[in-house]
XYZ file of C-alpha atoms in Angstrom:
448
model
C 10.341 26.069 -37.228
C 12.512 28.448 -34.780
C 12.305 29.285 -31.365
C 9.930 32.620 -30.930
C 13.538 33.750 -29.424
C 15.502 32.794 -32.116
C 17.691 35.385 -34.121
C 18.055 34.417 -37.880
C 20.829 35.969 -40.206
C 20.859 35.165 -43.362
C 23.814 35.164 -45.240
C 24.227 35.845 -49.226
C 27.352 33.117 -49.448
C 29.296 31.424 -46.491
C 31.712 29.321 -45.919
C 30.591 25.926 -44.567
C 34.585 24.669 -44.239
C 34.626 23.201 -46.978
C 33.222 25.377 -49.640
C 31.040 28.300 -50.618
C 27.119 27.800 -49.886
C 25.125 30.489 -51.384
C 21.794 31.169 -49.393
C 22.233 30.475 -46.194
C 20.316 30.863 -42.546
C 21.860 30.774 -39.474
C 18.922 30.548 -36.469
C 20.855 31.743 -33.119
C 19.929 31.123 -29.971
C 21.429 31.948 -26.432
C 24.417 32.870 -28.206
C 24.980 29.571 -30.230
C 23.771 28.362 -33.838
C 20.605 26.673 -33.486
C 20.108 25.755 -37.019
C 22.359 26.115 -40.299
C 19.725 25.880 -43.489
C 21.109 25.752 -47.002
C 19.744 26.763 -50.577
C 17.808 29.561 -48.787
C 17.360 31.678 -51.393
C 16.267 35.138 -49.804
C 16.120 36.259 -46.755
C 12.920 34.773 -44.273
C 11.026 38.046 -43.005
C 12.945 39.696 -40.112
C 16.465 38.000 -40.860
C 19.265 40.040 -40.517
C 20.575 40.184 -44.330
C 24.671 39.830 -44.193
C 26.188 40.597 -47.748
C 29.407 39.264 -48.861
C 31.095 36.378 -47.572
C 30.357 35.101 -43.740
C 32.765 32.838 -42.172
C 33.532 31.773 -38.558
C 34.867 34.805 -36.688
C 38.849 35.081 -36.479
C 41.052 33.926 -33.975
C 43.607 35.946 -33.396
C 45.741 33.630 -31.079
C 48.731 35.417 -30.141
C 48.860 39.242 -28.821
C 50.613 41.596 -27.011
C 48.187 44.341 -26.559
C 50.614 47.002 -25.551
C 52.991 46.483 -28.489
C 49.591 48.523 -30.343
C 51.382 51.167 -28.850
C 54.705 50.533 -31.149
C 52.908 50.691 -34.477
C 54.835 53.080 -36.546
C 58.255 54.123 -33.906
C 59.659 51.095 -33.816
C 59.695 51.325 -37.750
C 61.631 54.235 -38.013
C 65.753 53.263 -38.319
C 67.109 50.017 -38.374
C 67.828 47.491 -35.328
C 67.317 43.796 -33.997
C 64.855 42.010 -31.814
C 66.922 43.293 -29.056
C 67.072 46.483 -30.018
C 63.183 46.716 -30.716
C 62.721 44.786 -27.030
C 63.647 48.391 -25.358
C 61.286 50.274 -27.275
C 58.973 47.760 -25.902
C 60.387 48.158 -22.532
C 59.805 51.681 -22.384
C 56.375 51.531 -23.143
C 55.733 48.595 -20.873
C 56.788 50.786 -17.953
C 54.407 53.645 -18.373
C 51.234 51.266 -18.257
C 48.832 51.104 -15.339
C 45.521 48.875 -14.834
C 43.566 52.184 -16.314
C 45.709 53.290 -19.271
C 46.240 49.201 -19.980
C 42.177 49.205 -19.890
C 42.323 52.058 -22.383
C 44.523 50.810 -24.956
C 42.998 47.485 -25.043
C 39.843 48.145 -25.254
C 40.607 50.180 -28.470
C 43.243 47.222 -29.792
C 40.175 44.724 -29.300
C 38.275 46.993 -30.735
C 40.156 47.075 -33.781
C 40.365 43.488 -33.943
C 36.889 43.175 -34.282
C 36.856 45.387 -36.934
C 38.939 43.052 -38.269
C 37.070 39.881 -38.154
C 38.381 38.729 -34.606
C 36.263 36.982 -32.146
C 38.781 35.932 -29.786
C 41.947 36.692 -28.572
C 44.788 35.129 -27.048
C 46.280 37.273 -25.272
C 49.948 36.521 -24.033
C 49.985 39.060 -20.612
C 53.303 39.321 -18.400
C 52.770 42.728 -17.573
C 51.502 42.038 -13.921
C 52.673 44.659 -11.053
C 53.504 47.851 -11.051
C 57.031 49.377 -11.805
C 59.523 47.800 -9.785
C 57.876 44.802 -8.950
C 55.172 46.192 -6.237
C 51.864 43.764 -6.527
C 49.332 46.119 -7.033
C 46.409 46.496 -4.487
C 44.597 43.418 -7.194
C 47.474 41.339 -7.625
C 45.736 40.552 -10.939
C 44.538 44.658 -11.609
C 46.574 44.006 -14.996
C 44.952 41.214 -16.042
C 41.237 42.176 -15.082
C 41.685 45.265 -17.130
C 42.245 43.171 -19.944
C 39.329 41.051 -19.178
C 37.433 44.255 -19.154
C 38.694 45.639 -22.028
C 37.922 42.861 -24.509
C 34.408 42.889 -23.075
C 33.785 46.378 -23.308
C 34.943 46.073 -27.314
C 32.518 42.437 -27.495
C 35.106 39.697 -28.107
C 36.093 36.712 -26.097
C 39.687 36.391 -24.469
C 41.509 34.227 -23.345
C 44.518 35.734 -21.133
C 47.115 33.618 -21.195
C 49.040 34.760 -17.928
C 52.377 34.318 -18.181
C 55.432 33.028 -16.140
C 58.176 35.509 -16.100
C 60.829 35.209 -14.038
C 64.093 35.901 -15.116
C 66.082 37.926 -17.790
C 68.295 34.752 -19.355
C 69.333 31.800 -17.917
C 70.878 32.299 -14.327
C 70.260 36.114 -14.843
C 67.542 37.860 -12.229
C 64.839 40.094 -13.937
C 66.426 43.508 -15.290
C 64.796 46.781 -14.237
C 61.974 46.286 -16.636
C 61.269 43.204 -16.113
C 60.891 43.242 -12.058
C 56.855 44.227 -12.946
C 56.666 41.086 -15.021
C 57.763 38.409 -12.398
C 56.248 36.583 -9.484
C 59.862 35.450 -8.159
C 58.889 31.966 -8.384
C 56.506 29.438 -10.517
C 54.809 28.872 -7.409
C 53.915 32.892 -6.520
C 52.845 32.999 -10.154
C 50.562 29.888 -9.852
C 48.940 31.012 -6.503
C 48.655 34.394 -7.750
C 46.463 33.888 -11.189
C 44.691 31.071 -9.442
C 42.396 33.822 -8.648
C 41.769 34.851 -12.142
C 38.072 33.480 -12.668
C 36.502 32.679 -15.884
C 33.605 34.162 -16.834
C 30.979 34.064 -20.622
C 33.688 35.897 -22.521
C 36.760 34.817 -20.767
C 38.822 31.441 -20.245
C 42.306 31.809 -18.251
C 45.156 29.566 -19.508
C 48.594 29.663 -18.538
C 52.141 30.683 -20.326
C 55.695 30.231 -20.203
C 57.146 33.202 -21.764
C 60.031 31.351 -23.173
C 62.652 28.824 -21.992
C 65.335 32.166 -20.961
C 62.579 33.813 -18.367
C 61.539 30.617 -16.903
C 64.164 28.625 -15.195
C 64.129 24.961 -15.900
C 63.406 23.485 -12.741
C 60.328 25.801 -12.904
C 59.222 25.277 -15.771
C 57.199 21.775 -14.604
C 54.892 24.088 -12.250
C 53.319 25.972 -14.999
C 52.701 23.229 -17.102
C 51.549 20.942 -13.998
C 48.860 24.361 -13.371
C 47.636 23.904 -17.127
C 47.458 20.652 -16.776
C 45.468 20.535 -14.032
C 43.018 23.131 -15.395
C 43.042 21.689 -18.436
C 44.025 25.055 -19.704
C 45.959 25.805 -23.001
C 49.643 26.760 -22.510
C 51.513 28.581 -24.851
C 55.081 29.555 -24.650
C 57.514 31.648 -27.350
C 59.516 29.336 -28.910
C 62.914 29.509 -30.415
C 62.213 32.661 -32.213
C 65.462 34.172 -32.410
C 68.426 31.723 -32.811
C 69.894 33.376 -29.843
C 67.846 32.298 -27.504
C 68.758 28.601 -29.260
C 72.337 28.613 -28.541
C 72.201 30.392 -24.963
C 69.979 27.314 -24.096
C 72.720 25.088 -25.540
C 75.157 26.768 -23.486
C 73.530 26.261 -20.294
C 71.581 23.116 -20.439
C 73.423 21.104 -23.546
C 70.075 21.108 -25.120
C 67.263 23.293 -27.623
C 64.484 24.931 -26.202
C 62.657 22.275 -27.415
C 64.055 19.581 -26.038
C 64.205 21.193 -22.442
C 60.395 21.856 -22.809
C 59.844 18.472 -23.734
C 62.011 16.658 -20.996
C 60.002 18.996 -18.132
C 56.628 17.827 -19.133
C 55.734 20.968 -21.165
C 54.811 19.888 -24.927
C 51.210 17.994 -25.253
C 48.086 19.138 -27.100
C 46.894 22.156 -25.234
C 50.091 23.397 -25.320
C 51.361 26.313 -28.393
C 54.517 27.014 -29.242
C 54.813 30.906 -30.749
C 56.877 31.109 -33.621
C 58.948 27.942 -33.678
C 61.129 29.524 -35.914
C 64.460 27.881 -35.814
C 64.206 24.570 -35.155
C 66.410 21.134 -35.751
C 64.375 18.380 -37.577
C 64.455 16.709 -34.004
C 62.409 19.741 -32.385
C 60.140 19.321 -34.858
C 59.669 15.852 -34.381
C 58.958 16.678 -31.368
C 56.637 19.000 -31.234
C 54.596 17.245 -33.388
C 54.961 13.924 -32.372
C 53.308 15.447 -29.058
C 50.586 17.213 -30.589
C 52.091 20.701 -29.717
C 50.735 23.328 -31.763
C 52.189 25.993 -33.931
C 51.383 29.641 -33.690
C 53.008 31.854 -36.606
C 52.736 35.098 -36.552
C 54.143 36.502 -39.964
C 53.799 40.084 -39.705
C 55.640 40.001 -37.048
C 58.629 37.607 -37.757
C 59.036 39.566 -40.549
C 58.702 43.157 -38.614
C 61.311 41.759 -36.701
C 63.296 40.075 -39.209
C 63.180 37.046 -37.161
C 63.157 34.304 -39.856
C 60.149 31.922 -41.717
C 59.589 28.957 -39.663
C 58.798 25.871 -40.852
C 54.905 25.965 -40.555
C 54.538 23.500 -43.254
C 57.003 20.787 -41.618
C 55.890 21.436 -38.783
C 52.352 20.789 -40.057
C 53.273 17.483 -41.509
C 54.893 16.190 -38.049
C 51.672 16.712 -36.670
C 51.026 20.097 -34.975
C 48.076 21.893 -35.859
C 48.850 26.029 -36.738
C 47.379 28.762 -35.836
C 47.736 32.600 -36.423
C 48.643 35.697 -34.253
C 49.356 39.704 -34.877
C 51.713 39.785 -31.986
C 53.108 43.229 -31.964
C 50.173 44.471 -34.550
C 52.626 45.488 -36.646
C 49.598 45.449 -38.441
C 45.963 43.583 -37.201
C 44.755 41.529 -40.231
C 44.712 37.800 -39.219
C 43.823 37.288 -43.460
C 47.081 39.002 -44.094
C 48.216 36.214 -41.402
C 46.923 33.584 -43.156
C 48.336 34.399 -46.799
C 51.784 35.409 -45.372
C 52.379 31.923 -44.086
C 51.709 30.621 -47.472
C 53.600 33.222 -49.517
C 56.194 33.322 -47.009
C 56.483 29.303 -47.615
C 56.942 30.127 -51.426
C 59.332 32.556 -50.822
C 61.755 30.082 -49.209
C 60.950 26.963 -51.230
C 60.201 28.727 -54.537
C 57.408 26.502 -54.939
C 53.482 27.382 -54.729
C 50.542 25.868 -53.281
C 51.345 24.595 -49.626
C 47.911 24.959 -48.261
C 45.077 25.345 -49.583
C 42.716 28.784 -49.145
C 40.401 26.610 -46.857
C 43.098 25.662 -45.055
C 44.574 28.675 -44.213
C 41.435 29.746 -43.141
C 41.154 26.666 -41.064
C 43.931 27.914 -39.386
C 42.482 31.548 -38.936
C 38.916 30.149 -37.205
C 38.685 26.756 -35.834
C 42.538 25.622 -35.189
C 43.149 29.325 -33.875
C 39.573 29.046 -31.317
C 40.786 25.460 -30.433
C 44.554 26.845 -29.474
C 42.721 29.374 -27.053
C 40.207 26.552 -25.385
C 37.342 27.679 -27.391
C 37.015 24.335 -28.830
C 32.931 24.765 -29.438
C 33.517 27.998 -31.665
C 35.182 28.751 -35.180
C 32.877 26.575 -36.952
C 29.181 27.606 -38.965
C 27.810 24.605 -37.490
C 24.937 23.428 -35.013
C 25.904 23.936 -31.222
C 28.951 26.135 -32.036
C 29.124 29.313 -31.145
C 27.363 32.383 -32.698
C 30.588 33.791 -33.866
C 31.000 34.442 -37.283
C 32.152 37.486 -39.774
C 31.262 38.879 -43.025
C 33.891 40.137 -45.606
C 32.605 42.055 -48.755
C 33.005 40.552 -52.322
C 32.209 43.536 -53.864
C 35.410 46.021 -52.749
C 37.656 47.122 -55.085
C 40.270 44.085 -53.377
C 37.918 41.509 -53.918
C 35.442 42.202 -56.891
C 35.469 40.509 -59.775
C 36.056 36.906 -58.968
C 33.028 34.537 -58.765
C 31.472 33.926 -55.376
C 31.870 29.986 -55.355
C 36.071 30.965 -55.083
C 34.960 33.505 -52.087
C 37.238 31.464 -49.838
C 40.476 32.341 -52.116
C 39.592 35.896 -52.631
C 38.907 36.384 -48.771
C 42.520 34.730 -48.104
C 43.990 35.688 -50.960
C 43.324 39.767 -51.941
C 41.060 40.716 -48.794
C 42.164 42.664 -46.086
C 40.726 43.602 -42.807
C 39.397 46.715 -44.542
C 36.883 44.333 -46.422
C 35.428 43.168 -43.207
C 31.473 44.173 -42.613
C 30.609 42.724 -40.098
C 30.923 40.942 -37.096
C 28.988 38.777 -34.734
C 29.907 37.599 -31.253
C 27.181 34.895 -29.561
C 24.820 35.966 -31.729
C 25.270 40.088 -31.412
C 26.412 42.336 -33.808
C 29.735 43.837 -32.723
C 30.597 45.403 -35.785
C 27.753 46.475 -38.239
C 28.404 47.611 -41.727
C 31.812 48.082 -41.094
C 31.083 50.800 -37.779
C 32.120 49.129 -34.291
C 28.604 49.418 -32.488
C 29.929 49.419 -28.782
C 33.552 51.862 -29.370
C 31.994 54.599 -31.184
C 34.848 55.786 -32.595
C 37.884 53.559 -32.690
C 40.763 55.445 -34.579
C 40.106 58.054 -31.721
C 40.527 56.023 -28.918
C 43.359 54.399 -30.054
C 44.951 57.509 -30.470
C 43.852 58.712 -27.191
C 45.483 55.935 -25.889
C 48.415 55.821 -27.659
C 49.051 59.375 -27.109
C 48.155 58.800 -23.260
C 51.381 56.283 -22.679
C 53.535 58.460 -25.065
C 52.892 61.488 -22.223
C-alpha cells in the first residue's frame, strides 16, 4: 500500500541495472523511491504513464558551462588545444555573475533535455576581469548554483584551484579572473560556498601546470576534510606531460600522487596519455576516470586508455566538457567505439556497462552516491528514452539497454524526473519554456 503522499510512475520497460523489466512502478516519496514493483502490468489509477525506456537520470560529470558558448566557432578552420584555449579565453572574459546565470541556466537546461540529472561542473571562472573579487567573492559560483536550479537538476560545482599559467609562470591576462593567488585564498574563499537540496560543493585542481606543486596538498587536504570529490584535468595533452618532466623529473601523475592528491573521491579528466606506471597508479588508488569523448576528439586530443585504466581499478565516468555536443549516450558509445577504433577489436564493455558509467559511477564521481540507481532509498531521478523513434524502433524491448547506448541520442529523450518532479515532460522542458531561445539569447548576449 503507498503513502496517501506518494507519487507513482509507472514505467512501460526500465532498466533495473542489470536488465530490461517490463511493467514497472516506481512509488516516490519526498523526492526518493519508496517502492520499485515489478511485473506491473498497466498502469495503477493515477500513475504517471512513462513510455519507452526509463533509466536512472544521467550524470554528466564534467562541464564547462561557458564553452556552450563555443559550439559551432571554434569549428570553423583548423588549430590545436592551444589555439582553441583563446577562443575560450575570449569568451571567458566577457562573462559576469548575470550573463554566466543566463547561459547556464539554458546549458542545464539542455542537459536535462538530454537525460541529465546532475552536473559536475568544473568552475575557475571566479572574479571579475583582471582579477578584482567581486562584491560575492563567490557571485560566479552562486550563479551557477542558481542556474542549475532554475533549469531542475542537481550540481555539484567543483570550484577550482587556478593559479598559475605553467609551471613557474604567473597567471596571463586571462587568467588573473581565475586565480586566488594562493591555495590558501582559494580554500578560505569557497569555504563559504554552502550546500544546499540540489547542490554539493567539491573541490578541483585544474591541472598539475595552474597549480604549483607545493600547493597542490591544500586542495586536496580541503577535499579531504570535507569529504568532497576532487577532480583535476589530467594529462590531456602530451604537452602538459613533458613540461611537468621538465620541471619536476616526473608525470602529472606521479606529482599528484606523491602530494597526497589521488584516492577515491578524487577524478582525473581525461587521463589521456599516460605511462603504464600512471595507470597503475591511478588505479591502484582508486582514482577515477572521467572521459569525455566528444571532446578529446573536438580537440584532437587523443583516446585514453579507459579500458586499462578500468582494469587497474578506477571506476569511469562521462562528461560533455566543451558541449561540443550534450549527449552523455553519445558519451557512453564513443568510449566504446573509440576503444575499437584503436584496438580493432569489439566488445570492451558491455551496453549495461556503459550505462553504468553514464548513471551511477558518473552520480558517485560528483558525491551523489544515493542517486543513479532505480532502487529503494535512491533518489527520484530517473529518465525516459523512446523505443519507438525512427533511431531506436525496431529492436525488441528486452535489448532496450543496447539500443538506448547504442543508436539513441539525446533527441530520443522524453522525459525527465528530478526527486520525483517532472523536469522535462514529453520531450518540452517544463520550467525553461523555450530552451533553443534562451540559449541563443545567451549566446548572442556574450558574442555582443
Amino acid at each position: 500500500m503507498t503513502h496517501p503522499h506518494t507519487r507513482t510512475y509507472w514505467l512501460e520497460h526500465a532498466w533495473l541495472g542489470t536488465h530490461v523489466e517490463p511493467g514497472v512502478a516506481l512509488d516516490v516519496a519526498d523526492g526518493r523511491i519508496a517502492a520499485v514493483r515489478t511485473d506491473v502490468t498497466g498502469p495503477p489509477p493515477g500513475a504517471e504513464v512513462l513510455r519507452g525506456l526509463t533509466v536512472p537520470g544521467l550524470a554528466d560529470a564534467h562541464s564547462h558551462a561557458f564553452h556552450r558558448a563555443l559550439r559551432g566557432t571554434v569549428q570553423v578552420g583548423s588549430g590545436t588545444f592551444w589555439t582553441w584555449r583563446e577562443v575560450m579565453y575570449a569568451t571567458a572574459d566577457r562573462l559576469t555573475p548575470d550573463s554566466y546565470h543566463e547561459l547556464a541556466r539554458a546549458v542545464y537546461a539542455e542537459m536535462a533535455l538530454a537525460g541529465v540529472t546532475a552536473v559536475g561542473e568544473f568552475h575557475y571562472v571566479h572574479h571579475a576581469p583582471g582579477g578584482t573579487p567581486y562584491a560575492d567573492p563567490n557571485a560566479m559560483g552562486e550563479a551557477l548554483l542558481a542556474a542549475a536550479a532554475d533549469a531542475g537538476i542537481r550540481i555539484t560545482l567543483l570550484d577550482t584551484c587556478y593559479l598559475s599559467a605553467g609551471f613557474g609562470r604567473p597567471p596571463n591576462t586571462h587568467q588573473r579572473r581565475f586565480s586566488d593567488g594562493s591555495a590558501d585564498a582559494w580554500a578560505q574563499r569557497c569555504s563559504a560556498l554552502r550546500e544546499r537540496d540540489h547542490a554539493r560543493i567539491g573541490a578541483a585542481i585544474h591541472s598539475v601546470r595552474a597549480v604549483p606543486a607545493d600547493q597542490l596538498e591544500t586542495v586536496a587536504r580541503w577535499a579531504q576534510e570535507r569529504r568532497a570529490p576532487l577532480h583535476v584535468h589530467l594529462s590531456e595533452q602530451t604537452a602538459e606531460n613533458d613540461a611537468c618532466l621538465a620541471a619536476h623529473g616526473r608525470t602529472p601523475t606521479r606529482l599528484l600522487a606523491d602530494h597526497g592528491v589521488l584516492g577515491p573521491r578524487t577524478t582525473g579528466v581525461h587521463n589521456t596519455h599516460l605511462t603504464d606506471e600512471d595507470i597503475a597508479l591511478i588505479g591502484g588508488s582508486g582514482t577515477g576516470t572521467c572521459m569525455c569523448p566528444t571532446t578529446e576528439r573536438d580537440l584532437a586530443d587523443g583516446i585514453g586508455p579507459a579500458a586499462a585504466l578500468q582494469r587497474a581499478g578506477s571506476p569511469l565516468s562521462l562528461g560533455s566538457d566543451s558541449h561540443a555536443v550534450i549527449d552523455l549516450l553519445e558519451e557512453a558509445r564513443a568510449m566504446e567505439l573509440d576503444e575499437r577504433l584503436r584496438t580493432r577489436t569489439r566488445g570492451h564493455w558491455t551496453a549495461a556497462a556503459l550505462l553504468r558509467a553514464a548513471t551511477a559511477d558518473g552520480h558517485a564521481a560528483l558525491g551523489w552516491a544515493d542517486a543513479g540507481t532505480l532502487e529503494h532509498g535512491a533518489l527520484a531521478d530517473f529518465t525516459t528514452i523512446a523505443l519507438d523513434s525512427v533511431r531506436t524502433a525496431g529492436p525488441p524491448p528486452r535489448l532496450g539497454t543496447e539500443t538506448a547506448v547504442f543508436a539513441a541520442t539525446a533527441a530520443d529523450v522524453r522525459h525527465t524526473v528530478v526527486g520525483g518532479r517532472h523536469v522535462v515532460r514529453d520531450g518540452a522542458h517544463t520550467l525553461v519554456p523555450d530552451v533553443p531561445r534562451a540559449l541563443a539569447r545567451a549566446v548572442d548576449a556574450l558574442r555582443a
